[in-house]
Coordinates of C-alpha atoms and ligand atoms in Angstrom, one line a residue:
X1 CA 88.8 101.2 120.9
X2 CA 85.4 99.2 120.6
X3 CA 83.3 100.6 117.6
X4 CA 86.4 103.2 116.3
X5 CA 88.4 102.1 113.2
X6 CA 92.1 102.7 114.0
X7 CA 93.8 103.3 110.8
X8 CA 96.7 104.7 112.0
X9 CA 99.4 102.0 111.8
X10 CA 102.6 104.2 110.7
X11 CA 102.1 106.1 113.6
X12 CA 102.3 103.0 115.8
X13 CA 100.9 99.7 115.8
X14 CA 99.4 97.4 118.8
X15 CA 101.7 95.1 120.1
X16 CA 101.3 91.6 119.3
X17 CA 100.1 89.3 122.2
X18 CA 102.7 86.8 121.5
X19 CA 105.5 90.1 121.9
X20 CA 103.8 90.9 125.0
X21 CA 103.5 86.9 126.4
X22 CA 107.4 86.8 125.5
X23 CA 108.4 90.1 127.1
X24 CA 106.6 89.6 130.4
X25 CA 108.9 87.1 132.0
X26 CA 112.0 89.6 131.8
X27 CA 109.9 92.1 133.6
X28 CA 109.4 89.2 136.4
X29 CA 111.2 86.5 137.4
X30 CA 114.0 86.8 134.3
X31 CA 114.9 91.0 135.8
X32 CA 118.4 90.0 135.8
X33 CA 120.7 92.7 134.3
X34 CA 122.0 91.3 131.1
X35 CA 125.8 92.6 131.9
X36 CA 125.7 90.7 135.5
X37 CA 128.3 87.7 135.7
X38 CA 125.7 85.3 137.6
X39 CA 123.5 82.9 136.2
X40 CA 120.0 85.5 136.3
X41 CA 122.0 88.0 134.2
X42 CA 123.2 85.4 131.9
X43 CA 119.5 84.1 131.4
X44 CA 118.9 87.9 130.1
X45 CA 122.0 88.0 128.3
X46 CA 121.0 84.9 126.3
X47 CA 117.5 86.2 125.5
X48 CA 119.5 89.6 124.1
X49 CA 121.9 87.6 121.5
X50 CA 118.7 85.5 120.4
X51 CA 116.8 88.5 120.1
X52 CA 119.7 90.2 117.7
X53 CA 119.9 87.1 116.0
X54 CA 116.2 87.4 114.7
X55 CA 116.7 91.1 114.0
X56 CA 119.7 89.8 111.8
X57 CA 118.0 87.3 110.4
X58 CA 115.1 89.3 109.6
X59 CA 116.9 91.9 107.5
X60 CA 119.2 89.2 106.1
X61 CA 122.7 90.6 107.7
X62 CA 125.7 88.6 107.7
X63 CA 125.6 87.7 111.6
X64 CA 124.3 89.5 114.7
X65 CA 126.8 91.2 115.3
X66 CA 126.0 93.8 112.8
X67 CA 122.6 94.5 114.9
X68 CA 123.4 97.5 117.5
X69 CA 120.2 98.2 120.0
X70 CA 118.8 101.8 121.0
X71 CA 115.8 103.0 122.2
X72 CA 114.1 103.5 118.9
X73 CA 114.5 104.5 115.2
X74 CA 115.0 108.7 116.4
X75 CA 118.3 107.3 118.2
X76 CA 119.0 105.2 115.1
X77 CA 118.8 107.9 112.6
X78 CA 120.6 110.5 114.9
X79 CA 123.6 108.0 115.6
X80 CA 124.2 106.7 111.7
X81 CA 124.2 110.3 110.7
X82 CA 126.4 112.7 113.4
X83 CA 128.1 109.0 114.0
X84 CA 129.0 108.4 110.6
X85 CA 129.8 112.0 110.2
X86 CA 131.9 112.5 113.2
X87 CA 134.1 109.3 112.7
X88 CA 135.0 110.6 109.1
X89 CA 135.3 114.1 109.5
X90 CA 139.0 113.6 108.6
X91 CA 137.9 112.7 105.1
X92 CA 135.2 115.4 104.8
X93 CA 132.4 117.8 106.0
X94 CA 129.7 117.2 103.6
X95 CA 126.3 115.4 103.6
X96 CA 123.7 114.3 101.6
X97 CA 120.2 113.9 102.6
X98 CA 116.4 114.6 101.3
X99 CA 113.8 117.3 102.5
X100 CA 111.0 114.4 103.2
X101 CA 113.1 112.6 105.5
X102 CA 111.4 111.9 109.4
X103 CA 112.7 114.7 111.5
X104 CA 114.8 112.5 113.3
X105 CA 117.1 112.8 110.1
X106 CA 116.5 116.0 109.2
X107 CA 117.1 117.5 112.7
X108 CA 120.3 115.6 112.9
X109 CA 121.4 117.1 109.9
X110 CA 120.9 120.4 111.2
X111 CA 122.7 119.7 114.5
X112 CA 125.3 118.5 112.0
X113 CA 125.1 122.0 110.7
X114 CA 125.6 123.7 113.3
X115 CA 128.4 122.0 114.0
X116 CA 130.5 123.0 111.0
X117 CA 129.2 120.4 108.4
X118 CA 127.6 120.6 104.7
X119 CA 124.4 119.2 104.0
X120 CA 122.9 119.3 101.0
X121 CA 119.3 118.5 100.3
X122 CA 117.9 116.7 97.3
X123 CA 115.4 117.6 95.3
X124 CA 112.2 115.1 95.1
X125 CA 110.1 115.0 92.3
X126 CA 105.7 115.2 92.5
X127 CA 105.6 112.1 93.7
X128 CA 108.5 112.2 96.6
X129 CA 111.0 109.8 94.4
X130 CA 114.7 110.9 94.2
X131 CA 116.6 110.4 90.9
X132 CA 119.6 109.0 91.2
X133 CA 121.2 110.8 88.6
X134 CA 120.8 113.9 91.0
X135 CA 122.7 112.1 94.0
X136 CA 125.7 111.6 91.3
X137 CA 125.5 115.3 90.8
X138 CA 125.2 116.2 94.3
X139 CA 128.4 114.5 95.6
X140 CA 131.6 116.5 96.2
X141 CA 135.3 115.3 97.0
X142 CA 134.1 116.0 100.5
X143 CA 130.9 113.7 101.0
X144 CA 131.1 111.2 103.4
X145 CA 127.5 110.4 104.0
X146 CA 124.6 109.8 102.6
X147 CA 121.6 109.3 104.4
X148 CA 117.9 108.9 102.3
X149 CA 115.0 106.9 103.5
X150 CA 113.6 103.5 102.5
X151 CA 109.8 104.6 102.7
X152 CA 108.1 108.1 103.5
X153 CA 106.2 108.0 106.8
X154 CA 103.5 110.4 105.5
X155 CA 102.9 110.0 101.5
X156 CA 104.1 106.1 101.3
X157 CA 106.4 106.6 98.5
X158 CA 109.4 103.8 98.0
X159 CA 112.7 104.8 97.3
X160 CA 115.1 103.0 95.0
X161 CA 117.4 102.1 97.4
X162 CA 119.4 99.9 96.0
X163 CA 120.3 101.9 93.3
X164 CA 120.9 105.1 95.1
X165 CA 123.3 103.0 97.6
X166 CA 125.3 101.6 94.3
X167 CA 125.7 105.7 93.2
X168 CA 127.2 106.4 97.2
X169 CA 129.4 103.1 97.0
X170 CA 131.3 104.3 93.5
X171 CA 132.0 107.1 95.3
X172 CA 133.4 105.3 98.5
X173 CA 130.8 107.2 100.7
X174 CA 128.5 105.7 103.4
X175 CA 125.4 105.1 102.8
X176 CA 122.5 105.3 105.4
X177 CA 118.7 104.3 105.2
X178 CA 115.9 104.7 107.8
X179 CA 113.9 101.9 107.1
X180 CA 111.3 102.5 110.1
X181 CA 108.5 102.3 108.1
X182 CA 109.1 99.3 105.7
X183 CA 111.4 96.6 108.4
X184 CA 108.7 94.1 109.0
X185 CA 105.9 95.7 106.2
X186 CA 107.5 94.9 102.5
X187 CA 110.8 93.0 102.3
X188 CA 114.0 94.8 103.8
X189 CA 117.3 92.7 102.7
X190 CA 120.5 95.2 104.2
X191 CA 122.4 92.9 101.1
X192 CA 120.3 93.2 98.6
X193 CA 120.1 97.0 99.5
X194 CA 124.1 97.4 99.9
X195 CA 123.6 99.7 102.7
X196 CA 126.3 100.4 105.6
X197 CA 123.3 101.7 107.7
X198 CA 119.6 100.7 108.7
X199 CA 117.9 102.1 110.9
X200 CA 114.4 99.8 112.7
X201 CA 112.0 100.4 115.1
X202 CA 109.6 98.0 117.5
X203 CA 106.4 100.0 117.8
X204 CA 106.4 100.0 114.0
X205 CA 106.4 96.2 113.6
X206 CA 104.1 95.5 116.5
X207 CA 106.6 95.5 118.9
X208 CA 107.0 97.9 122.0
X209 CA 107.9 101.6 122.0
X210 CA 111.2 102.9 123.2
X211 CA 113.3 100.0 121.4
X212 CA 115.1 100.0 117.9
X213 CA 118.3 98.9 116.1
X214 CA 120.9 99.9 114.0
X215 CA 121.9 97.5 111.3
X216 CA 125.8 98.9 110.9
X217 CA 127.7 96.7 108.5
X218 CA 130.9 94.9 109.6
X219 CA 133.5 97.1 109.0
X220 CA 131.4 100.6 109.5
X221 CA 132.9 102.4 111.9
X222 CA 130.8 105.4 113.9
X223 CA 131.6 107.4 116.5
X224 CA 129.2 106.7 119.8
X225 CA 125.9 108.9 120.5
X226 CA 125.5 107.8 124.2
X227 CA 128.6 106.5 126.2
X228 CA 128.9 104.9 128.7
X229 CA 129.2 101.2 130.2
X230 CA 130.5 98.8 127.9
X231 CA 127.2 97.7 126.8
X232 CA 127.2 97.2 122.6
X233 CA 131.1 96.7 122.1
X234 CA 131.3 99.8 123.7
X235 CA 129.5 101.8 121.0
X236 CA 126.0 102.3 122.8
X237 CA 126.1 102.3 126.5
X238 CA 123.0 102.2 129.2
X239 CA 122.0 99.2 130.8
X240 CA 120.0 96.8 128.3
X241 CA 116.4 97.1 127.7
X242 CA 115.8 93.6 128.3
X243 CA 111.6 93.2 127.7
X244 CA 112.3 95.7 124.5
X245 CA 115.1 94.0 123.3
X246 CA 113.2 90.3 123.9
X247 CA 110.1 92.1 122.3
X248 CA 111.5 93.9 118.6
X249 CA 113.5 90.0 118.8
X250 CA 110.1 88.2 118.6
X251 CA 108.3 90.9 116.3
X252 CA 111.5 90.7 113.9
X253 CA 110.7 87.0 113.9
X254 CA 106.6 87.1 113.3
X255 CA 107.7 89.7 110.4
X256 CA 108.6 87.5 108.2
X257 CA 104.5 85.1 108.3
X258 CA 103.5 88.7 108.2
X259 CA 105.1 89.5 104.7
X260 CA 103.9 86.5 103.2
X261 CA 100.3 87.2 104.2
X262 CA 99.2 90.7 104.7
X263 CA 101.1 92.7 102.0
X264 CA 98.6 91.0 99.5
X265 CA 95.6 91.5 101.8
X266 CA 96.7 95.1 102.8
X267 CA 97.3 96.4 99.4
X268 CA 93.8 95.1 98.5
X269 CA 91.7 96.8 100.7
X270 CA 94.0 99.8 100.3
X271 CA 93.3 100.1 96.8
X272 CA 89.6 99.6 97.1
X273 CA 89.9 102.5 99.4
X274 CA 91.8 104.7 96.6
X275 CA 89.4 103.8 94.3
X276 CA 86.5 104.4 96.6
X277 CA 87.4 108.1 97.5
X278 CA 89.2 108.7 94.3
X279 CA 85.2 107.7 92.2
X280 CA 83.5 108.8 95.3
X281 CA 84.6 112.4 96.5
X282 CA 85.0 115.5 94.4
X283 CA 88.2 117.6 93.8
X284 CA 90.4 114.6 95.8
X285 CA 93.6 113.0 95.0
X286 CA 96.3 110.7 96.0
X287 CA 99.3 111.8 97.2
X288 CA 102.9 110.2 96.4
X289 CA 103.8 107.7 94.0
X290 CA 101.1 105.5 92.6
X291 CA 102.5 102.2 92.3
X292 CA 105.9 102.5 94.3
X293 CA 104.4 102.7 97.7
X294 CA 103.7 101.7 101.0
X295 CA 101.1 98.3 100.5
X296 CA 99.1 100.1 103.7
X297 CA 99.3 103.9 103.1
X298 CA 96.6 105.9 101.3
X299 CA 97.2 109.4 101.6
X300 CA 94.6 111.8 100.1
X301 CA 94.5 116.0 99.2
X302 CA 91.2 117.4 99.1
X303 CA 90.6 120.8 97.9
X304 CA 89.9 123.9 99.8
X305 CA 89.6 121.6 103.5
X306 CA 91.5 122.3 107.0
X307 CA 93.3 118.5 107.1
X308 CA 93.1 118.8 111.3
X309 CA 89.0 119.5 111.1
X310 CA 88.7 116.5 109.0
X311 CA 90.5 114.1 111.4
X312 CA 88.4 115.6 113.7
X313 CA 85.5 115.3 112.3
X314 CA 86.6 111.3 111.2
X315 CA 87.5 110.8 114.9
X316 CA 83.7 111.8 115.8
X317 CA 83.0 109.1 113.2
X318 CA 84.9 106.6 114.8
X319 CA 87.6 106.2 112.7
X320 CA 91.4 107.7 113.8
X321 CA 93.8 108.8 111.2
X322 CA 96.0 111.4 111.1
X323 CA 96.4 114.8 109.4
X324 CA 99.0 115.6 106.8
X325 CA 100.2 118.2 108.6
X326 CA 101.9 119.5 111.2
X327 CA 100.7 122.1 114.0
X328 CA 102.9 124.5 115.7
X329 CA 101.9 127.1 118.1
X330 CA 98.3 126.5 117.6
X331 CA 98.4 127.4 113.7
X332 CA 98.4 124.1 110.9
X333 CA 101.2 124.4 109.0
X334 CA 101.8 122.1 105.9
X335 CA 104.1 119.6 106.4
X336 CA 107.9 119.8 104.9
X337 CA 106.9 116.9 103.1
X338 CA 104.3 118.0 100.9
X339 CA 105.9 121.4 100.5
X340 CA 108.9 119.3 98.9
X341 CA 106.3 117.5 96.4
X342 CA 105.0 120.8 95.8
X343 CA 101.5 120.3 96.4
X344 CA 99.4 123.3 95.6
X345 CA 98.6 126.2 98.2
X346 CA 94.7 125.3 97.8
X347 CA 95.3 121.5 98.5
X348 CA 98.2 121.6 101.3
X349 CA 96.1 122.0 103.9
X350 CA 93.8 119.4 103.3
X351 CA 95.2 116.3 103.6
X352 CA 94.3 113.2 105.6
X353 CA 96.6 110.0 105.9
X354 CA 95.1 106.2 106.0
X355 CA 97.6 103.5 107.2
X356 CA 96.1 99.8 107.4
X357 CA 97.5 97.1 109.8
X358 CA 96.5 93.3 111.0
X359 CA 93.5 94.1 112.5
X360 CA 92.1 96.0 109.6
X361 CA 89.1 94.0 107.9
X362 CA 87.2 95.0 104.9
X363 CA 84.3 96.4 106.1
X364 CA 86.6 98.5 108.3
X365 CA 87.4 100.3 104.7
X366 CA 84.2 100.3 103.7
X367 CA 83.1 102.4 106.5
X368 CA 86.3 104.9 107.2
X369 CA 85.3 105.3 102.9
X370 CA 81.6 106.2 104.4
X371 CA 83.2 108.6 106.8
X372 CA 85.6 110.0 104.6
X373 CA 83.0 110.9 102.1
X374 CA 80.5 112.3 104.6
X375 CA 83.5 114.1 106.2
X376 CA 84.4 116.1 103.5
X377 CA 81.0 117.1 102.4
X378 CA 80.0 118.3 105.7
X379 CA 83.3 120.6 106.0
X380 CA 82.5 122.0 102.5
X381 CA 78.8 122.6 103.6
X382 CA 80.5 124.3 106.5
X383 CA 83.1 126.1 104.6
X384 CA 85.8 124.5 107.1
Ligands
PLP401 N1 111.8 107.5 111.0 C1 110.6 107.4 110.5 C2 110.4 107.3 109.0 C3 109.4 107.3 111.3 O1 108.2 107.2 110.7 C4 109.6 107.4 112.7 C5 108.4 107.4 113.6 O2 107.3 107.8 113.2 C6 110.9 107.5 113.2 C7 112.0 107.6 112.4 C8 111.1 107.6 114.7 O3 111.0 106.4 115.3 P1 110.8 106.2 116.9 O4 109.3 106.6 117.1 O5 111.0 104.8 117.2 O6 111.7 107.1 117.5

């Protein structure tokens, strides 16, 4: 990592060394299994119920025992939507969810599918929002879940949560939100929201991989993904991730210092970024919506460019980011999420996504700008 710029931080983030300095201990000494009756397991037990206390705390739930751990927000988002959907199938077969959603969502859905369920999938306008005017017209008798996404991991773009979980609730229908991308980044209150469902994940928040929660409102009931032992009242077995659990507990905790502090520091360089590129480099733009958005995320179009050669060519540079879209059998295809906003054919492909975290500094932009800039001309030069 000496001399690159990471700017990668929705992909995953660094854990933090006061995570790492609390997590290290239950690899050690404090291995006791959390569900053993002696006093080593109850050590680890403790550090589990303080750990879902700060996750609670963090997204202001009513107690802890609302908090649910997996091993990350793909488990989350798969067990809120075939859980939610299985446990009410009695009252219906139909779901609602969005084409931008992560894949963890949107594959679940299918599964869902295949299984003898409805989804339907709402339209987004250019800018990846959803109306919530369209969710009223989209639910049927038969709806029982509803499942759209606080923040879009690629374009940034905020959803008005809230109000989209107030349409669901007239209708007495679930409402799910994978928050991945904004628990521990902009301000996450499961009240506020009046969801039933949240879905979190540590290596978002500078916690460790392979460790999430779900948030599932007192009163929800789902069906189990993974069963098992009697771990998680019986509603997520597998013996506890102890060190993951201990670490998304402390992240969940240094969250909230990092909300008052970095959103304003983030979203400063960030724009300066925007406006840099934006002034700076021809035939560019910004994708998703300009205002409602991610503080970190910059995510730019440019014209007639192959997205993968560019983060190539920025990774020679020193700076990593990451392409707007996806590859599959060796060819780039664009990525379901700007086919949704409906990007134009000659800009789809060329798309680069700039996330800022902590570390990031202001010369950091300055640079990756410099990179960008010289990036993009050198690929048109080339014809690339
Ligand atoms: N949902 C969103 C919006 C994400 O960005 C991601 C990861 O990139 C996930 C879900 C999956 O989370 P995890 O990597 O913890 O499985």
């Amino acid at each position: 990592m000496e001399n690159t710029i990471y700017l990668d931080y929705a992909a995953t983030t660094p854990v933090e060394p006061s995570v790492l300095e609390a997590m290290l201990p239950y690899f050690k000494e404090r291995f006791g299994n959390a569900s053993s009756a002696y006093s080593l397991g109850a050590q680890s037990r403790k550090a589990v119920e303080r750990a879902r206390c700060r996750v609670a705390d963090l997204l202001n739930a009513m107690g802890p025992g609302e908090i649910f751990f997996t091993s990350g927000g793909t488990e989350s988002d798969n067990w809120a939507l075939s859980g939610a959907a299985c446990a009410n199938r009695e009252h219906g077969n139909h779901i609602i969810t969005t084409p931008i959603e992560h894949h963890a969502v949107l594959a679940s859905a299918h599964w869902l599918e295949r299984a003898g369920f409805e989804v339907t999938l709402l339209p987004v306008d250019s800018f990846g929002m959803v109306d919530p005017d369209d969710l009223r017209k989209a639910i049927r008798s038969n709806t029982t879940i509803i499942s759209i996404m606080h923040a879009n991991n690629e374009i940034g773009t905020i959803q008005p949560i809230a109000d989209l979980a107030k349409v669901a609730h007239e209708h007495g229908i679930l409402f799910h939100t994978d928050s991945v991308q904004t628990v521990g980044k902009i301000p996450v209150d499961v009240r506020a929201f009046g969801v039933d469902l949240l879905s979190i994940s540590g290596h978002k928040l500078y916690g460790p991989k392979g460790i999430g929660a779900l948030y599932i409102k007192n009163g929800v009931t789902l069906d189990p993904l993974i069963s098992g032992g009697g771990q998680e009242k019986s509603m997520r077995g597998g013996t506890y991730n102890v060190p993951g659990i201990v670490g998304i507990g402390k992240a969940c905790e240094l969250a909230k210092d990092y909300l008052n502090t970095e959103i304003a520091r983030q979203q400063a360089m960030r724009d300066n970024l925007i406006d840099s590129v934006l002034n700076t480099i021809p035939d560019s733009r910004l994708n998703g919506h300009p205002t409602l958005r991610l503080p970190h995320n910059a995510h730019f179009a440019f014209k007639s460019i192959e997205g993968s050669a560019l983060v190539a060519n920025m990774e020679a540079m020193g700076v990593y980011c990451s392409a707007g879209s996806a590859c599959s059998s060796g060819a780039t295809s664009a990525s379901h999420v700007l086919t949704a906003i409906g990007l134009p054919s000659d800009w789809v492909r060329g798309t680069v996504r700039m996330t800022l975290g902590k570390p990031t500094t202001s010369s950091d932009i300055q640079n990756a700008a410099k990179a960008l800039a010289h990036s993009v001309s050198n690929l048109r030069r080339l014809k690339i």
